[in-house]
Coordinates of C-alpha atoms in Angstrom, one line a residue:
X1492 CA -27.8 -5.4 -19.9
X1493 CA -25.4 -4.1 -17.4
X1494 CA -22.2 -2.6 -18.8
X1495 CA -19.1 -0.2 -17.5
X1496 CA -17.5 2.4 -19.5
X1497 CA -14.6 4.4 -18.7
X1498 CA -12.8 6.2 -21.2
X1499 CA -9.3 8.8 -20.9
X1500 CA -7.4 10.6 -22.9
X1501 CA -3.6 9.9 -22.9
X1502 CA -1.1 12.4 -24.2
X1503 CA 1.3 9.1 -25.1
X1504 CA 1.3 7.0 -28.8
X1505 CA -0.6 4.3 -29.4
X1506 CA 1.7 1.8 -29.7
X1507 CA 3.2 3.0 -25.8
X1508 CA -0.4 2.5 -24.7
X1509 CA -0.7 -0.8 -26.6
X1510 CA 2.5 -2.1 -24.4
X1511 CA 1.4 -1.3 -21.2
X1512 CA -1.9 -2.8 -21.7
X1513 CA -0.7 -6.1 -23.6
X1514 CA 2.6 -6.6 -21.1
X1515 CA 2.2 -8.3 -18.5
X1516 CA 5.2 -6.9 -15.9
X1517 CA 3.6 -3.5 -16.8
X1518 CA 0.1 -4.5 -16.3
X1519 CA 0.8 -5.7 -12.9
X1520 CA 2.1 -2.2 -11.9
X1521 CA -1.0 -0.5 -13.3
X1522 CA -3.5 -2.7 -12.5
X1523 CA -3.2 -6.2 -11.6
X1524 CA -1.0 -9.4 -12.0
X1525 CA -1.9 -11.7 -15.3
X1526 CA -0.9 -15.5 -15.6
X1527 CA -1.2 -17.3 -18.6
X1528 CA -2.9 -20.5 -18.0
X1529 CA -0.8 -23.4 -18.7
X1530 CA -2.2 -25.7 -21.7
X1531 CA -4.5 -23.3 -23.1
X1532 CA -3.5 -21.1 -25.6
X1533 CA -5.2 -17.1 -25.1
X1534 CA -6.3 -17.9 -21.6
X1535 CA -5.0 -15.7 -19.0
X1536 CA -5.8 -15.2 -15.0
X1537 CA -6.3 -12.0 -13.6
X1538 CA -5.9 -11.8 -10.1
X1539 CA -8.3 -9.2 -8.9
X1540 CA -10.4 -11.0 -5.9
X1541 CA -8.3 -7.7 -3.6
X1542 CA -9.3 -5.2 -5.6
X1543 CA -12.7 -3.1 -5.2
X1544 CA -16.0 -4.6 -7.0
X1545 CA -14.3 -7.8 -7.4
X1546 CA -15.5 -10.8 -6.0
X1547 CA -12.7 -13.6 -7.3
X1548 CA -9.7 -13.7 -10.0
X1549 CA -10.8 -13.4 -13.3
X1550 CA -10.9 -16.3 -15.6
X1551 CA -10.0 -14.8 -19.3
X1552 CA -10.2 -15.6 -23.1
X1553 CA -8.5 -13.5 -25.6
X1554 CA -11.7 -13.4 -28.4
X1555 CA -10.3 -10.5 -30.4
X1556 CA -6.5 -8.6 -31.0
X1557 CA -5.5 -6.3 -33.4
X1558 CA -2.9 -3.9 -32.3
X1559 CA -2.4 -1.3 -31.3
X1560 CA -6.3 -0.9 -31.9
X1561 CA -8.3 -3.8 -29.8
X1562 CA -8.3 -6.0 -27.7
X1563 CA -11.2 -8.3 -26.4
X1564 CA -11.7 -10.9 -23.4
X1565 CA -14.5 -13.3 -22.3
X1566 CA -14.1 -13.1 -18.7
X1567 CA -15.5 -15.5 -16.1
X1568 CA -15.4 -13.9 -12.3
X1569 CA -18.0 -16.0 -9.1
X1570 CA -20.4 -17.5 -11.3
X1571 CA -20.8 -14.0 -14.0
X1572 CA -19.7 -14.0 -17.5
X1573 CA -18.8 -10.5 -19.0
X1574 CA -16.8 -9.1 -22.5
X1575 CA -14.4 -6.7 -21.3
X1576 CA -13.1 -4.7 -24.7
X1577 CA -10.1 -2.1 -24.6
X1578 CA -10.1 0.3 -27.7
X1579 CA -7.7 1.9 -28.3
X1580 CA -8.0 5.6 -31.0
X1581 CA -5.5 8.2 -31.9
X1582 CA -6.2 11.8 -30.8
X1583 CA -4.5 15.2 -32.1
X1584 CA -2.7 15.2 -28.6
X1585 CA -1.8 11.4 -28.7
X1586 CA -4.9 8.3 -28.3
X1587 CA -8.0 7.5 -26.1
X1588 CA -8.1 4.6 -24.4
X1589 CA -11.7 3.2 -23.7
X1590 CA -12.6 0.1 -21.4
X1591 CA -15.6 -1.4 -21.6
X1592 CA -16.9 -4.3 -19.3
X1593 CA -20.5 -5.2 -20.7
X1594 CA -22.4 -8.3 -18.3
X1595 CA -24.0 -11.2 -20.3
X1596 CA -24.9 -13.6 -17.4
X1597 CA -25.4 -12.8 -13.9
X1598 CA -25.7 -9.7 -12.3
X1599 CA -23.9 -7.1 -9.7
X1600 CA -25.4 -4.5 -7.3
X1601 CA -25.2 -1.3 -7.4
X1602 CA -22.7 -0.5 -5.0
X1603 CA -20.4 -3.4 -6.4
X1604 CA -20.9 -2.3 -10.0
X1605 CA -20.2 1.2 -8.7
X1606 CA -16.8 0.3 -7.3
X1607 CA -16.2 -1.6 -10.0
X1608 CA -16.0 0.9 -12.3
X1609 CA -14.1 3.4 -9.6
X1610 CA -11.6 0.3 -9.9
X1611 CA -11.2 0.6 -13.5
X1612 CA -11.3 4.8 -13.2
X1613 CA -8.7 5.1 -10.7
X1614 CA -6.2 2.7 -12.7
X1615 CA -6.8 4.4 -16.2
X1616 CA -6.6 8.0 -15.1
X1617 CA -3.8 7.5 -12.4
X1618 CA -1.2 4.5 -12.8
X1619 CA -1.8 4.2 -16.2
X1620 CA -0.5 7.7 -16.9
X1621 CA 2.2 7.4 -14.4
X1622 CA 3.5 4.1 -15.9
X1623 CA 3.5 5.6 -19.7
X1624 CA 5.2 8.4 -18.1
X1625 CA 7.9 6.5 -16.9
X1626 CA 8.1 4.2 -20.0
X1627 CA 8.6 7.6 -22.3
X1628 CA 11.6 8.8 -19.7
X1629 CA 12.9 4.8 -20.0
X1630 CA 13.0 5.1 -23.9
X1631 CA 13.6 9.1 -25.1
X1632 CA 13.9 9.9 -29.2
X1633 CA 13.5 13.8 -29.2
X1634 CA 13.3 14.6 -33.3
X1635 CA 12.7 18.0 -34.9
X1636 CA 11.9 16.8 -38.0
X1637 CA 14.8 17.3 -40.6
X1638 CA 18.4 16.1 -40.5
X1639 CA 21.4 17.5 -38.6
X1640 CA 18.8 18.9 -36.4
X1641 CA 18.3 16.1 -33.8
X1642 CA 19.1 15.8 -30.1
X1643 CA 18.9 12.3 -29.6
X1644 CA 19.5 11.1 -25.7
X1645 CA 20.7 7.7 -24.3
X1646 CA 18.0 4.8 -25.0
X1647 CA 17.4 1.8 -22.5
X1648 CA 15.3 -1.2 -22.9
X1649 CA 11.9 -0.7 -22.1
X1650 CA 10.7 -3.9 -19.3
X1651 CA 9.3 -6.6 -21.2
X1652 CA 10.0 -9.3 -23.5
X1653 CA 10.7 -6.8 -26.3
X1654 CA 12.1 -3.1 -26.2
X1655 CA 8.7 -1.1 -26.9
X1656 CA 8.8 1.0 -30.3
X1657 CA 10.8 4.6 -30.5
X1658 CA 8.6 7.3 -31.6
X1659 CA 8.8 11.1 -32.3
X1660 CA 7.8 13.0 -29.6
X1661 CA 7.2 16.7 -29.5
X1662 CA 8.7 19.2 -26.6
X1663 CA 5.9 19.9 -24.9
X1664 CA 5.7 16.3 -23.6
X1665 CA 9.5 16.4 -22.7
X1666 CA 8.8 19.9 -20.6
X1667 CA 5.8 18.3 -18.9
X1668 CA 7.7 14.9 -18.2
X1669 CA 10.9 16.6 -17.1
X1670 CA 8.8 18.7 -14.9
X1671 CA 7.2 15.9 -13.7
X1672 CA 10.6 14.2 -13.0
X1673 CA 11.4 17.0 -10.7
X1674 CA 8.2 17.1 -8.8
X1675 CA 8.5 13.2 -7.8
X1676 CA 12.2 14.2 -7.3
X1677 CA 11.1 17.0 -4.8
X1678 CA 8.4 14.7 -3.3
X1679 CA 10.8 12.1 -2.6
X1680 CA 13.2 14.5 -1.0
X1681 CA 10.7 15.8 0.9
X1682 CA 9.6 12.6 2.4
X1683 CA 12.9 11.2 3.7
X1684 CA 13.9 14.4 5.1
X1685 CA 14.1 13.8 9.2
X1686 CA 11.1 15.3 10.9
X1687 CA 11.3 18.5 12.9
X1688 CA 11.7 18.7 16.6
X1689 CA 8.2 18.0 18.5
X1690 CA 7.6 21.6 20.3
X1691 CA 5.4 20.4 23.0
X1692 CA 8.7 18.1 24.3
X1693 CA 10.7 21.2 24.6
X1694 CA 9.2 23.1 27.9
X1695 CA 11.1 21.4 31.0
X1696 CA 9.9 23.8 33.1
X1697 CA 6.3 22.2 33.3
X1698 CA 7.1 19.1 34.5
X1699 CA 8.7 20.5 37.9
X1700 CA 5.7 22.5 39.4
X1701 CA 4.2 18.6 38.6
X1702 CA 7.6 17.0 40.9
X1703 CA 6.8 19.6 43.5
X1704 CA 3.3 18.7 44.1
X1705 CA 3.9 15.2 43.7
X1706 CA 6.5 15.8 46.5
X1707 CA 4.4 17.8 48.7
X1708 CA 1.7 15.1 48.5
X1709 CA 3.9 12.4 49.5
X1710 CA 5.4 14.8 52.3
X1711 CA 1.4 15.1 53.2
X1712 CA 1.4 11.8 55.4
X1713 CA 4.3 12.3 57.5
X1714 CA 2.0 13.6 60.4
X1715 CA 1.2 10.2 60.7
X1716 CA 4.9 9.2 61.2
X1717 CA 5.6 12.1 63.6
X1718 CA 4.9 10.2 66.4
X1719 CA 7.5 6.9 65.8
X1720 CA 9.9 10.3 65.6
X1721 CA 9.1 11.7 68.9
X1722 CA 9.9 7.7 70.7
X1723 CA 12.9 6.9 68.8
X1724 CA 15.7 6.9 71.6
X1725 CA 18.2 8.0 69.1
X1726 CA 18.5 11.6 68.0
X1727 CA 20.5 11.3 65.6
X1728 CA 18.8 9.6 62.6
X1729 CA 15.5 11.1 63.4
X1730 CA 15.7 12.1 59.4
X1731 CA 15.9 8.4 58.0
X1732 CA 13.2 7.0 59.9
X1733 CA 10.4 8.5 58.4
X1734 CA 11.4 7.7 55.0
X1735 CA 12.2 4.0 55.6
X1736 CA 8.9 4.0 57.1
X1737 CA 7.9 0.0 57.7
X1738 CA 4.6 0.6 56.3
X1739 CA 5.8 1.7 53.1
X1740 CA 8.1 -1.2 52.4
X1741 CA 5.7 -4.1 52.6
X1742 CA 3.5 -2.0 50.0
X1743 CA 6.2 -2.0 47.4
X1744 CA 7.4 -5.4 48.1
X1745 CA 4.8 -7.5 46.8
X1746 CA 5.1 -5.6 43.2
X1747 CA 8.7 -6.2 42.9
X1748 CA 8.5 -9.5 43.8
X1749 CA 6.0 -10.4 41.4
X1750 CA 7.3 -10.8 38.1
X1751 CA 4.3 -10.6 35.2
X1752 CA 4.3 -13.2 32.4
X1753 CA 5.7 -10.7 29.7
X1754 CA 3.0 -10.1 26.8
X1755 CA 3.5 -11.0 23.1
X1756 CA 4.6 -8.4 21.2
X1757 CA 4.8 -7.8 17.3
X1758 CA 7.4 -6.4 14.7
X1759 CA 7.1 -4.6 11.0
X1760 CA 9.3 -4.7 8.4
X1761 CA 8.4 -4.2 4.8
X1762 CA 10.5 -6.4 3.3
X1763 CA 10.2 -5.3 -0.4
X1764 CA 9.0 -2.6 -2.7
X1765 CA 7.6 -2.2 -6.3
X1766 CA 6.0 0.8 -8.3
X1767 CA 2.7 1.7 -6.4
X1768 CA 2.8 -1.2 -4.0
X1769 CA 5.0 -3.0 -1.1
X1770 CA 4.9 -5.8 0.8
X1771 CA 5.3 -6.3 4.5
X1772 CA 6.2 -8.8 6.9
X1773 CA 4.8 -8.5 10.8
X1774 CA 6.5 -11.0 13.3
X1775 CA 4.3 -12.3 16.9
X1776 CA 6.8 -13.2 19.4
X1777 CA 6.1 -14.7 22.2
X1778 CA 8.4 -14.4 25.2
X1779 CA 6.6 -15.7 28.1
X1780 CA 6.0 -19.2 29.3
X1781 CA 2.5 -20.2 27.9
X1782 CA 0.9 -20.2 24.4
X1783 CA -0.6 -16.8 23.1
X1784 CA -4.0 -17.4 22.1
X1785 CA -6.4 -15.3 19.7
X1786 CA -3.7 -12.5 18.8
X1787 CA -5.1 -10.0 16.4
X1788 CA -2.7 -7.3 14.7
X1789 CA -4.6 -4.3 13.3
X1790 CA -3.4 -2.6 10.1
X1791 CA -4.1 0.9 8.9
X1792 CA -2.9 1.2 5.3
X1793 CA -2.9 4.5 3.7
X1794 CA -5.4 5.9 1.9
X1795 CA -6.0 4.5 -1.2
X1796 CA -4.2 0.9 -0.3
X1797 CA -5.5 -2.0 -1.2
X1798 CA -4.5 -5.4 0.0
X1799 CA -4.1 -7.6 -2.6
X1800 CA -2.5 -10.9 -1.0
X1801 CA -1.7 -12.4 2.2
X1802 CA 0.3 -15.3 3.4
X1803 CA 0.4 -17.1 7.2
X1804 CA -2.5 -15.6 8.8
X1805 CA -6.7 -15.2 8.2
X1806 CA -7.2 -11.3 7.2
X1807 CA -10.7 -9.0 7.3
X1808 CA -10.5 -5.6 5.9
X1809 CA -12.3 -2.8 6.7
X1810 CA -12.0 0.4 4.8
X1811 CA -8.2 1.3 5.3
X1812 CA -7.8 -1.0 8.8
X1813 CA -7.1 -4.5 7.9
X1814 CA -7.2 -7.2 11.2
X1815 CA -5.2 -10.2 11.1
X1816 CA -5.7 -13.4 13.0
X1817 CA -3.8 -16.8 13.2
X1818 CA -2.8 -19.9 14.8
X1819 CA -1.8 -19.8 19.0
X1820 CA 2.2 -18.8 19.0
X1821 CA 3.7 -21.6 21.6
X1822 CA 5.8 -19.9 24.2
X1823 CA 9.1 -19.1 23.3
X1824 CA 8.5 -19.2 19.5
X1825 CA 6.9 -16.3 16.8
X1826 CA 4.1 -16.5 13.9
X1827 CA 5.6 -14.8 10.8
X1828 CA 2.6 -13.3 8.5
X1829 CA 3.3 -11.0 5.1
X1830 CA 1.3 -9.1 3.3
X1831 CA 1.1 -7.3 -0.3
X1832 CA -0.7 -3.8 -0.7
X1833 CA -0.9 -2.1 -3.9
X1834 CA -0.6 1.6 -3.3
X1835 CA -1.1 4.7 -5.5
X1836 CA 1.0 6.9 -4.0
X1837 CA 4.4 5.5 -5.3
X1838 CA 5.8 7.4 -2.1
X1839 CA 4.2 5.2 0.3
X1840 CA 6.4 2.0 1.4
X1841 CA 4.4 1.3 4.8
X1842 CA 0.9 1.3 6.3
X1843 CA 0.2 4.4 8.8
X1844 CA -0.1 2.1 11.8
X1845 CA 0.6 -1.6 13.5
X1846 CA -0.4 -2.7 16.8
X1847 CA -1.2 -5.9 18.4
X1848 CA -3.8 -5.8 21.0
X1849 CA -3.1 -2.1 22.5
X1850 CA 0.8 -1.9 21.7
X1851 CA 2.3 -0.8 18.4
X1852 CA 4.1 -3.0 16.7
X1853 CA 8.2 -2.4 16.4
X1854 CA 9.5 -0.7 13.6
X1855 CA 6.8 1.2 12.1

């Protein structure tokens, strides 16, 4: 019997733990988005085809809850069945949270139950964390114990249907959080400020040795001209014949004359953000006369995106570079595609790099 077992230590109460596992806004910004199926009561839908060792969404049925202890689903996911069980025990330092995903029908292969349970590892030891961090800073009760003796700070309504439960926290978790607060603060600061001056731009002096041989080679095949100088009757314009030389127009005519069909060209924008994740919008216009045929946009995301749905185009990803395909754009008009990533770096609102064909897109 194949199973998955990830376990980690959280220096947050149970009942915080219990919320972010059981609410569904909160789930989606930790690990994926749930739907509860209509007409069937305990039945959810996790949508988790995007994420690594997942084949398809997840078909689920609640078989066990007792908070803030356990819960238990009967999962169906491309033909597998599979009891995933969350556990939830208290600690000195606050509760361990243990996920287990054990296979009864079908099987996985090694590399897909390996990134599997990296999935599951990389959710419960970094967004998890992060998101009970920032529900402990949304809803802040600092007690010392005894009356007269409290410092008590503003309290907002957690997200979710109901405000989670206040309880006592020590100072250590307030110094870690608040430093923690500052860090992201820093971060953040740090990321919008405007890049320095490029160095290599800066040195003028290098492109005018360039000029002067680019001159001096041009002024190599005047020899040639020397001797329309020597029969020109008229002295005094023996300086603009040579450059108006009638050889030298004909060659730069045909260029000029010949407009090129201008070349489709694509547009970023992402047009809106969440904790860990983003979704952007890339536009295919097409300026010219005819239709554009078998476009492709490339997509680097950052390290550690994952793309997690797509809308107006087919999409094959590769590691970090994702390619999109789609439908011929008619001349004159544009192909609009979006796409969702889920990010862990909460910093990152963007992929690293757009182009269509061999020209970056606009915007990024």
């Amino acid at each position: 019997m194949t199973e998955i077992d990830v376990q980690v230590d959280l220096f947050h109460p149970a009942d915080r733990v219990w919320h972010a596992l059981t609410d569904r806004a909160l789930l989606a910004r930790w690990f994926t988005e749930v739907e509860p199926m209509a007409g069937a009561r305990g039945r959810l839908l996790l949508f988790t085809a995007g994420l690594p060792g997942f084949d398809a969404a997840v078909d689920a049925e609640v078989t066990d809850r007792r908070e803030p202890e356990l819960i238990a689903l009967r999962c169906l996911e491309g033909g597998r069945r599979s009891r995933l069980t969350c556990a939830v025990v208290l600690t000195a330092e606050g509760c361990r949270l243990s996920v287990r995903e054990v296979l009864e029908h079908g099987s996985w292969s090694d590399e897909q139950r390996e990134r599997r349970e990296e999935s599951y590892r990389q959710a419960l030891t970094g967004r998890l964390p992060a998101i009970l961090d920032w529900l402990a800073f949304r809803q802040v009760d600092l007690r010392r114990g005894e009356a007269g003796m409290t410092a008590e700070m503003p309290v907002t309504e957690a997200v979710g249907d109901e405000p989670a439960p206040v309880g006592r926290h020590r100072w250590p978790l307030l110094v870690a959080g608040l430093a923690g607060v500052v860090l992201a603060a820093g971060a953040a600061v740090w990321a919008v400020l405007p890049a320095e001056p490029d160095p290599v731009a800066g040195p003028v002096p290098a492109t005018s040795p360039t000029a002067t041989t680019t001159a001096s080679r041009t002024a190599r095949p005047t020899p040639s001209a020397r001797p329309t100088r020597s029969a020109t009757p008229t002295p005094s314009r023996p300086s603009r014949t040579p450059s108006a030389t009638p050889s030298a127009t004909p060659s730069r005519t045909p260029t000029s004359s010949a407009p090129s069909a201008p070349a489709a060209t694509a547009r970023y924008e992402t047009v809106s953000t969440r904790l860990f994740g983003y979704t952007g919008e890339v536009v295919v216009d097409n300026p010219g006369s005819a239709a554009v045929n078998g476009w492709r946009v490339v997509v680097t995301l950052a390290e550690g995106g994952t793309l997690t749905d797509v809308s107006g185009a087919e999409w094959r990803q590769d590691g970090q570079v994702v390619t999109f395909t789609g439908p011929p754009v008619p001349a004159g008009r544009s192909r609009t595609f979006t796409f969702a990533v889920r990010d862990v770096d909460q910093l990152t609102r963007a992929p690293e790099d757009c182009s269509l064909g061999d020209d970056p897109c606009a915007g990024l």
